[in-house]
PDB file of C-alpha atoms in Angstrom:
ATOM      1  CA  MET A   1      15.491 -21.641  13.509  1.00 40.00           C
ATOM      2  CA  ALA A   2      12.364 -20.104  11.960  1.00 46.00           C
ATOM      3  CA  ASN A   3      11.838 -20.209   8.228  1.00 47.00           C
ATOM      4  CA  LEU A   4      12.645 -16.763   6.833  1.00 47.00           C
ATOM      5  CA  ASP A   5      11.901 -17.389   3.150  1.00 52.00           C
ATOM      6  CA  PRO A   6      10.150 -14.503   1.389  1.00 48.00           C
ATOM      7  CA  PRO A   7       6.376 -14.624   1.801  1.00 47.00           C
ATOM      8  CA  VAL A   8       4.315 -15.670  -1.187  1.00 53.00           C
ATOM      9  CA  ASP A   9       2.431 -12.381  -1.090  1.00 78.00           C
ATOM     10  CA  LEU A  10       4.668  -9.559   0.097  1.00 83.00           C
ATOM     11  CA  ALA A  11       1.844  -6.998  -0.142  1.00 82.00           C
ATOM     12  CA  ALA A  12      -0.280  -9.133   2.213  1.00 87.00           C
ATOM     13  CA  ALA A  13       2.639  -9.446   4.649  1.00 88.00           C
ATOM     14  CA  VAL A  14       3.079  -5.659   4.716  1.00 87.00           C
ATOM     15  CA  ARG A  15      -0.669  -5.156   5.251  1.00 89.00           C
ATOM     16  CA  ASP A  16      -0.555  -7.676   8.112  1.00 93.00           C
ATOM     17  CA  PHE A  17       2.475  -5.910   9.607  1.00 93.00           C
ATOM     18  CA  LEU A  18       0.688  -2.545   9.520  1.00 92.00           C
ATOM     19  CA  ARG A  19      -2.548  -4.035  10.893  1.00 94.00           C
ATOM     20  CA  LEU A  20      -0.753  -5.764  13.752  1.00 95.00           C
ATOM     21  CA  GLY A  21       1.244  -2.630  14.482  1.00 95.00           C
ATOM     22  CA  GLU A  22      -2.003  -0.705  14.816  1.00 95.00           C
ATOM     23  CA  ARG A  23      -3.553  -3.401  17.002  1.00 94.00           C
ATOM     24  CA  LEU A  24      -0.491  -3.377  19.268  1.00 95.00           C
ATOM     25  CA  SER A  25      -0.520   0.458  19.372  1.00 95.00           C
ATOM     26  CA  MET A  26       2.955   0.716  17.875  1.00 95.00           C
ATOM     27  CA  PRO A  27       3.916   4.146  16.534  1.00 95.00           C
ATOM     28  CA  ASP A  28       4.908   4.469  12.880  1.00 91.00           C
ATOM     29  CA  THR A  29       8.472   5.359  13.855  1.00 92.00           C
ATOM     30  CA  GLU A  30       8.804   2.071  15.731  1.00 94.00           C
ATOM     31  CA  LEU A  31       7.433   0.055  12.805  1.00 93.00           C
ATOM     32  CA  GLN A  32       9.821   1.848  10.448  1.00 92.00           C
ATOM     33  CA  ALA A  33      12.751   1.112  12.755  1.00 93.00           C
ATOM     34  CA  ILE A  34      11.824  -2.569  13.041  1.00 91.00           C
ATOM     35  CA  ILE A  35      12.032  -2.999   9.285  1.00 88.00           C
ATOM     36  CA  GLY A  36      15.041  -0.700   9.033  1.00 88.00           C
ATOM     37  CA  MET A  37      13.782   1.505   6.216  1.00 86.00           C
ATOM     38  CA  ASN A  38      14.665   5.115   5.631  1.00 86.00           C
ATOM     39  CA  ALA A  39      11.870   7.634   6.132  1.00 88.00           C
ATOM     40  CA  ALA A  40      11.176   8.268   2.433  1.00 87.00           C
ATOM     41  CA  THR A  41      10.882   4.569   1.588  1.00 84.00           C
ATOM     42  CA  TRP A  42       8.711   3.951   4.630  1.00 86.00           C
ATOM     43  CA  GLU A  43       6.346   6.785   3.656  1.00 87.00           C
ATOM     44  CA  GLU A  44       5.960   5.415   0.120  1.00 85.00           C
ATOM     45  CA  LEU A  45       5.269   1.938   1.481  1.00 82.00           C
ATOM     46  CA  ARG A  46       2.881   3.212   4.167  1.00 82.00           C
ATOM     47  CA  ALA A  47       0.966   5.389   1.705  1.00 85.00           C
ATOM     48  CA  GLY A  48       0.581   2.502  -0.748  1.00 80.00           C
ATOM     49  CA  GLN A  49       2.115   4.589  -3.517  1.00 82.00           C
ATOM     50  CA  ARG A  50       4.136   1.663  -4.837  1.00 72.00           C
ATOM     51  CA  HIS A  51       3.988  -2.119  -4.557  1.00 74.00           C
ATOM     52  CA  PRO A  52       6.006  -3.390  -1.559  1.00 77.00           C
ATOM     53  CA  GLY A  53       8.101  -5.605  -3.841  1.00 75.00           C
ATOM     54  CA  GLU A  54       9.524  -2.496  -5.488  1.00 70.00           C
ATOM     55  CA  LEU A  55      10.584  -0.943  -2.205  1.00 67.00           C
ATOM     56  CA  VAL A  56      11.966  -3.622   0.066  1.00 72.00           C
ATOM     57  CA  SER A  57      15.310  -5.387   0.058  1.00 82.00           C
ATOM     58  CA  PRO A  58      15.958  -8.982   1.155  1.00 84.00           C
ATOM     59  CA  SER A  59      17.057  -7.682   4.563  1.00 87.00           C
ATOM     60  CA  HIS A  60      13.773  -5.777   4.939  1.00 84.00           C
ATOM     61  CA  ILE A  61      11.877  -8.968   4.073  1.00 85.00           C
ATOM     62  CA  ARG A  62      13.771 -10.951   6.716  1.00 87.00           C
ATOM     63  CA  ARG A  63      13.082  -8.285   9.329  1.00 91.00           C
ATOM     64  CA  LEU A  64       9.423  -8.132   8.302  1.00 89.00           C
ATOM     65  CA  GLN A  65       8.972 -11.878   8.607  1.00 89.00           C
ATOM     66  CA  TYR A  66      10.719 -12.063  11.965  1.00 92.00           C
ATOM     67  CA  ALA A  67       8.716  -9.107  13.296  1.00 94.00           C
ATOM     68  CA  LEU A  68       5.446 -10.615  12.035  1.00 94.00           C
ATOM     69  CA  GLN A  69       6.078 -13.788  14.026  1.00 94.00           C
ATOM     70  CA  LEU A  70       6.673 -11.806  17.211  1.00 94.00           C
ATOM     71  CA  MET A  71       3.786  -9.424  16.601  1.00 95.00           C
ATOM     72  CA  ARG A  72       1.378 -12.307  15.961  1.00 95.00           C
ATOM     73  CA  ARG A  73       2.410 -13.917  19.247  1.00 94.00           C
ATOM     74  CA  SER A  74       2.016 -10.633  21.114  1.00 93.00           C
ATOM     75  CA  SER A  75      -1.379 -10.024  19.535  1.00 92.00           C
ATOM     76  CA  ALA A  76      -2.559 -13.554  20.397  1.00 91.00           C
ATOM     77  CA  SER A  77      -1.312 -13.163  23.952  1.00 89.00           C
ATOM     78  CA  MET A  78      -3.092  -9.826  24.243  1.00 84.00           C
ATOM     79  CA  ALA A  79      -6.330 -11.382  22.944  1.00 80.00           C
ATOM     80  CA  MET A  80      -6.107 -14.195  25.498  1.00 80.00           C
ATOM     81  CA  ARG A  81      -5.875 -11.648  28.337  1.00 76.00           C
ATOM     82  CA  LEU A  82      -9.071  -9.878  27.290  1.00 63.00           C
TER      83      LEU A  82
END
């Protein structure tokens, strides 16, 4: 099973998640659903109004890490096809 320990830099992980979501043309609503955040929390996180560590729970972190692994693979696969 994959290692799902919290990332060293949660802010960097969130930035990577948002960047990969954009690269994969994923709508904001889909990214929000993947992490499982309510709309208000997602908007604060997306807008950078507060540090990600203040907004996310351990379950959000696990979802983020799992999604990042899949999104990185999808992005790499997409790059190989170009």
